[in-house]
Short mmCIF file of C-alpha atoms and ligand atoms in Angstrom, two decimals:
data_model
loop_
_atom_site.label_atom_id
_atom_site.label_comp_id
_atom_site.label_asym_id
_atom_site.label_seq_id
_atom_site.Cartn_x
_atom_site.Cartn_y
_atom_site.Cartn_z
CA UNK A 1 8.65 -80.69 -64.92
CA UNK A 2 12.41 -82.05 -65.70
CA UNK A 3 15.33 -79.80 -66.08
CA UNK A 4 18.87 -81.23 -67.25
CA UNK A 5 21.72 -79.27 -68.60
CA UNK A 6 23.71 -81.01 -71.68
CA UNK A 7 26.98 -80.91 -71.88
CA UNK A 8 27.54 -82.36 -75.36
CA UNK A 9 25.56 -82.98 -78.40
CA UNK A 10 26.20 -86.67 -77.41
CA UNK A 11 24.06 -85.79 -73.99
CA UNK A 12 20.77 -84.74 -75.60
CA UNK A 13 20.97 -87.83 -78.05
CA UNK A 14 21.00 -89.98 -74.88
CA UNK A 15 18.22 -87.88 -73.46
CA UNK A 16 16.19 -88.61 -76.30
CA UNK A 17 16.87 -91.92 -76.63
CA UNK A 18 16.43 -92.54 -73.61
CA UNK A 19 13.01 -91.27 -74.38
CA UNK A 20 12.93 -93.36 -77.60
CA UNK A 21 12.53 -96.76 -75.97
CA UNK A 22 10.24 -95.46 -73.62
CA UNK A 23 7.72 -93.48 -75.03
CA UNK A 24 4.03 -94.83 -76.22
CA UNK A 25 2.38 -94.66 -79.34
CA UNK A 26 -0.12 -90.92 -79.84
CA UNK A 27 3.01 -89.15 -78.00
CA UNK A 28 3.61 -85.66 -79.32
CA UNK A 29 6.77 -84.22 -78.88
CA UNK A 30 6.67 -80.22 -79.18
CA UNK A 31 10.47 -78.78 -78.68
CA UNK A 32 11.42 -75.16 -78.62
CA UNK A 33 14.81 -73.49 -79.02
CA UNK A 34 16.66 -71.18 -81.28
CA UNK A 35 18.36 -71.95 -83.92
CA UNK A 36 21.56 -74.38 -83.32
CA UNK A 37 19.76 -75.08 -79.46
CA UNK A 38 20.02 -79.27 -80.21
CA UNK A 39 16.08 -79.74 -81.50
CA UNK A 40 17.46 -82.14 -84.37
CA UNK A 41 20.33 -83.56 -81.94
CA UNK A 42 17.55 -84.95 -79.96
CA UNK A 43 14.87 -85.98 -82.62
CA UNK A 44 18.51 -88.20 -83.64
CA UNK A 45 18.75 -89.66 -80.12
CA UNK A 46 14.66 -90.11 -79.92
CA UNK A 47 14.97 -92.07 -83.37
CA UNK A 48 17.70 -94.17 -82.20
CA UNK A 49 15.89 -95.03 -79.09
CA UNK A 50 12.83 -96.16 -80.99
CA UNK A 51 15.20 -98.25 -83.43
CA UNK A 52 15.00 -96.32 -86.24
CA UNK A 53 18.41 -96.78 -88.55
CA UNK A 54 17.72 -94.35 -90.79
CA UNK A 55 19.65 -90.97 -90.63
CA UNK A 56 17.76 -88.41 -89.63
CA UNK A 57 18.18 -84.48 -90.81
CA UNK A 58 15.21 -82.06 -90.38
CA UNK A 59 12.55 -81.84 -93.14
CA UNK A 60 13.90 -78.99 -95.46
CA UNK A 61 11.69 -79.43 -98.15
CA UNK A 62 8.87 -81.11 -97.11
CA UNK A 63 7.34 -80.24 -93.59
CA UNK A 64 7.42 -83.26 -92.08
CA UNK A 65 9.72 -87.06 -92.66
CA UNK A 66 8.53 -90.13 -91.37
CA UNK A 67 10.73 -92.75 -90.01
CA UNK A 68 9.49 -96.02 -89.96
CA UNK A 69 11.12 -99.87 -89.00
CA UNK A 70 11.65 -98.82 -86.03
CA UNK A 71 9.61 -99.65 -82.60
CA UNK A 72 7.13 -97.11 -83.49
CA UNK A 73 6.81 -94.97 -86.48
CA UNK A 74 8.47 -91.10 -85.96
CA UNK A 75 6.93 -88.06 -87.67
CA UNK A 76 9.38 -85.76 -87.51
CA UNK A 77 8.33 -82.07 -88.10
CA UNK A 78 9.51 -78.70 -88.47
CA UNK A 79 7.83 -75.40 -88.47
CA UNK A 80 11.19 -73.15 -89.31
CA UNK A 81 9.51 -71.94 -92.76
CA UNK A 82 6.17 -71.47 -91.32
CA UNK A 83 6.26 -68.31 -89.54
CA UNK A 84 2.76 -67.37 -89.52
CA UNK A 85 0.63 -69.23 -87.82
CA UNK A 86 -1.88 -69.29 -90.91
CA UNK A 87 0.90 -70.56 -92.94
CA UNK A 88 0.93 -73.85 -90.18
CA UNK A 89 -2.93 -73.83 -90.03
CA UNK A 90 -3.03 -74.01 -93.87
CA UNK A 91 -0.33 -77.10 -94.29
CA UNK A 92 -2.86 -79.32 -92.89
CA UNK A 93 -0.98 -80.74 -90.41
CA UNK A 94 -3.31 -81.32 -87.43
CA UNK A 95 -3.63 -84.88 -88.23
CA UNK A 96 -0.43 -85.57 -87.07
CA UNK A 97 -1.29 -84.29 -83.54
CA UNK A 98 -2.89 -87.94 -83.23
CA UNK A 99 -0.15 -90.09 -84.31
CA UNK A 100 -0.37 -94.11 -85.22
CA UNK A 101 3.33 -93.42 -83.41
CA UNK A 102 5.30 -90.49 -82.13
CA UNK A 103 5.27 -86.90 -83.46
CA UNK A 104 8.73 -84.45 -83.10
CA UNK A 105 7.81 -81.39 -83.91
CA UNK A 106 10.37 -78.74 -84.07
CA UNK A 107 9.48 -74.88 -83.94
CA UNK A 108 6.23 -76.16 -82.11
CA UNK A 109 5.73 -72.84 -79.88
CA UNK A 110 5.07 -71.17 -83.79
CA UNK A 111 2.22 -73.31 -83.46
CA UNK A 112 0.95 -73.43 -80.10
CA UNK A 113 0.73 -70.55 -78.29
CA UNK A 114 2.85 -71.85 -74.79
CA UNK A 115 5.22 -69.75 -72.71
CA UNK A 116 7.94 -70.52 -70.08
CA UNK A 117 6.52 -72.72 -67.63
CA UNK A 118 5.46 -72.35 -64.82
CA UNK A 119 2.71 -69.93 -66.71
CA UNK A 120 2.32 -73.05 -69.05
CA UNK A 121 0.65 -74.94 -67.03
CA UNK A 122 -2.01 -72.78 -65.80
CA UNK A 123 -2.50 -71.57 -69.53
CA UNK A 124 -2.70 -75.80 -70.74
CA UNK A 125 -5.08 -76.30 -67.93
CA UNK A 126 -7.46 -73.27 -68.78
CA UNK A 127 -6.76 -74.14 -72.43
CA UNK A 128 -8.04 -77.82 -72.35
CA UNK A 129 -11.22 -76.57 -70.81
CA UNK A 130 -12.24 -74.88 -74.46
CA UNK A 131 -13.41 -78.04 -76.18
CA UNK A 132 -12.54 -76.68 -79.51
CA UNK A 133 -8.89 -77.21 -79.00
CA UNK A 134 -8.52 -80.51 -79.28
CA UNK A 135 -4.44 -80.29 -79.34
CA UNK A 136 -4.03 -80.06 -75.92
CA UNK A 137 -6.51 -83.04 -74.57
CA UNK A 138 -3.75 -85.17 -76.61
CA UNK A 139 -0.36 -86.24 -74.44
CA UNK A 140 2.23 -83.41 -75.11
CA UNK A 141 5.47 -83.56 -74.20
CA UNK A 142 6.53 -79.77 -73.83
CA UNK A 143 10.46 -79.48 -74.03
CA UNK A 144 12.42 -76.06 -74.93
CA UNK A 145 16.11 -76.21 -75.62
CA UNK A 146 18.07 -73.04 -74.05
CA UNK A 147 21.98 -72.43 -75.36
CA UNK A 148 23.64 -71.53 -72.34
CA UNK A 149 27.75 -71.71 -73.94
CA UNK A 150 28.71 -72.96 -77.19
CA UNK A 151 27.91 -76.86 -75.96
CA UNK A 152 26.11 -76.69 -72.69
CA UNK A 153 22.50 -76.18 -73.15
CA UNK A 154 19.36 -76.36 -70.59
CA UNK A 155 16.61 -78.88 -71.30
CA UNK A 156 12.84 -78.43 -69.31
CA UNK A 157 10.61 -80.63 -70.06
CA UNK A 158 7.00 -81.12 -68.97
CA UNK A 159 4.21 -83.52 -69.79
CA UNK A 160 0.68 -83.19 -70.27
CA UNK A 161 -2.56 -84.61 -71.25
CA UNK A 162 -3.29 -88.46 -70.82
N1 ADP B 201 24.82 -79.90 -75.68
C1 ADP B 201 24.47 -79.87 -76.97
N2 ADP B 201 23.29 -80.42 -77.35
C2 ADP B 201 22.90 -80.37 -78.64
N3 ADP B 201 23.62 -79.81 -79.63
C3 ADP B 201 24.79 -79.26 -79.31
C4 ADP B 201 25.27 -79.26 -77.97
N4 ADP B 201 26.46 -78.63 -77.95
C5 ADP B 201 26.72 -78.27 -79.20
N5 ADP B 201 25.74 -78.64 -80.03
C6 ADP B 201 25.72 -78.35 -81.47
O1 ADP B 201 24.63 -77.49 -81.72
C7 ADP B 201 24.03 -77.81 -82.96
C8 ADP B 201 22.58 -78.18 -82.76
O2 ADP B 201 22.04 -78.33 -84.03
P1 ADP B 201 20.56 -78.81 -84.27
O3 ADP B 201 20.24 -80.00 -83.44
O4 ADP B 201 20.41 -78.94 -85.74
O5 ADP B 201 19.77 -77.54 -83.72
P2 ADP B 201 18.26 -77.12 -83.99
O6 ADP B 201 17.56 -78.27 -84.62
O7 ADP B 201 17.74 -76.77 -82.63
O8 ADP B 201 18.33 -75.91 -84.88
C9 ADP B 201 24.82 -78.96 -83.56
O9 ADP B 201 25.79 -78.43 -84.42
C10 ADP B 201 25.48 -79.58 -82.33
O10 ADP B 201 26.69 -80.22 -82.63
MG1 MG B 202 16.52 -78.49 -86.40
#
């Protein structure tokens, strides 16, 4: 697990793309935060860092944008309208849990059930064992956002799976 505190909406860019020429295709990316925490701030940085030139705002309308011409091809999506986790079920969206590319998905704690670690990891771990849940077997990177002043903000980060 990674902590870093931002100090600017220019730091979590570079965190993410920092991340963005790094990462490997079937990554998903599941970030937490409140509203205004930096979510989109870093799906800008993770876009830039894969190449991407496209601007990138979060799916309003839709539920999920996809970015290609870039290194890899970002599926960007956002679970803000979904606030029921039958609503999330019922979109269908499971197949992007094994991207050709990398998955952002903001909101993702509305769909996965995952607390604060350190009690994440013991819940992942029992989790994986139930081989109906095949979400968590995938690689996950785990990050949640916290607003600590009006531009600092604290950034944990954990990865699982393969
Ligand atoms: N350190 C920071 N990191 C990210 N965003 C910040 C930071 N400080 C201030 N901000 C501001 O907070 C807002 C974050 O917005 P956004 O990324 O859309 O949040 P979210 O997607 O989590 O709702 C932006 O207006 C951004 O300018
Ligand atoms: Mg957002």
């Amino acid at each position: 697990m990674a902590t870093c505190i931002s100090h600017s909406p220019a730091d979590t860019e570079a965190l993410g793309e920092g991340w963005g020429r790094t990462v490997q295709s079937g990554l998903v990316i599941g970030l937490c935060g409140d509203l205004g925490a930096g979510k989109t701030e870093l799906v800008k940085g993770l876009a830039r860092g894969l190449g991407i030139t496209t601007r990138v705002h979060s799916p309003s309308f839709s539920l999920v944008n996809i970015y290609s011409g870039g290194r890899l091809t970002l599926f960007h999506l956002d679970l803000y309208r979904l606030d029921r986790r039958e609503q999330i079920t019922a979109a269908g969206l499971e197949e992007y849990l094994s991207p050709a590319g990398i998955t952002a998905i903001e909101w993702a704690e509305r769909w996965f059930d995952l607390v604060q670690s350190p009690t994440l990891s013991t819940h992942l771990s029992r989790r994986s064992q139930t081989k109906a849940d095949h979400a968590f077997s995938k690689p996950l990177r785990w990050v949640q956002i916290e607003t600590l002043g009006e531009s600092e903000r604290r950034i944990t980060y954990e990865d699982f799976g393969a």
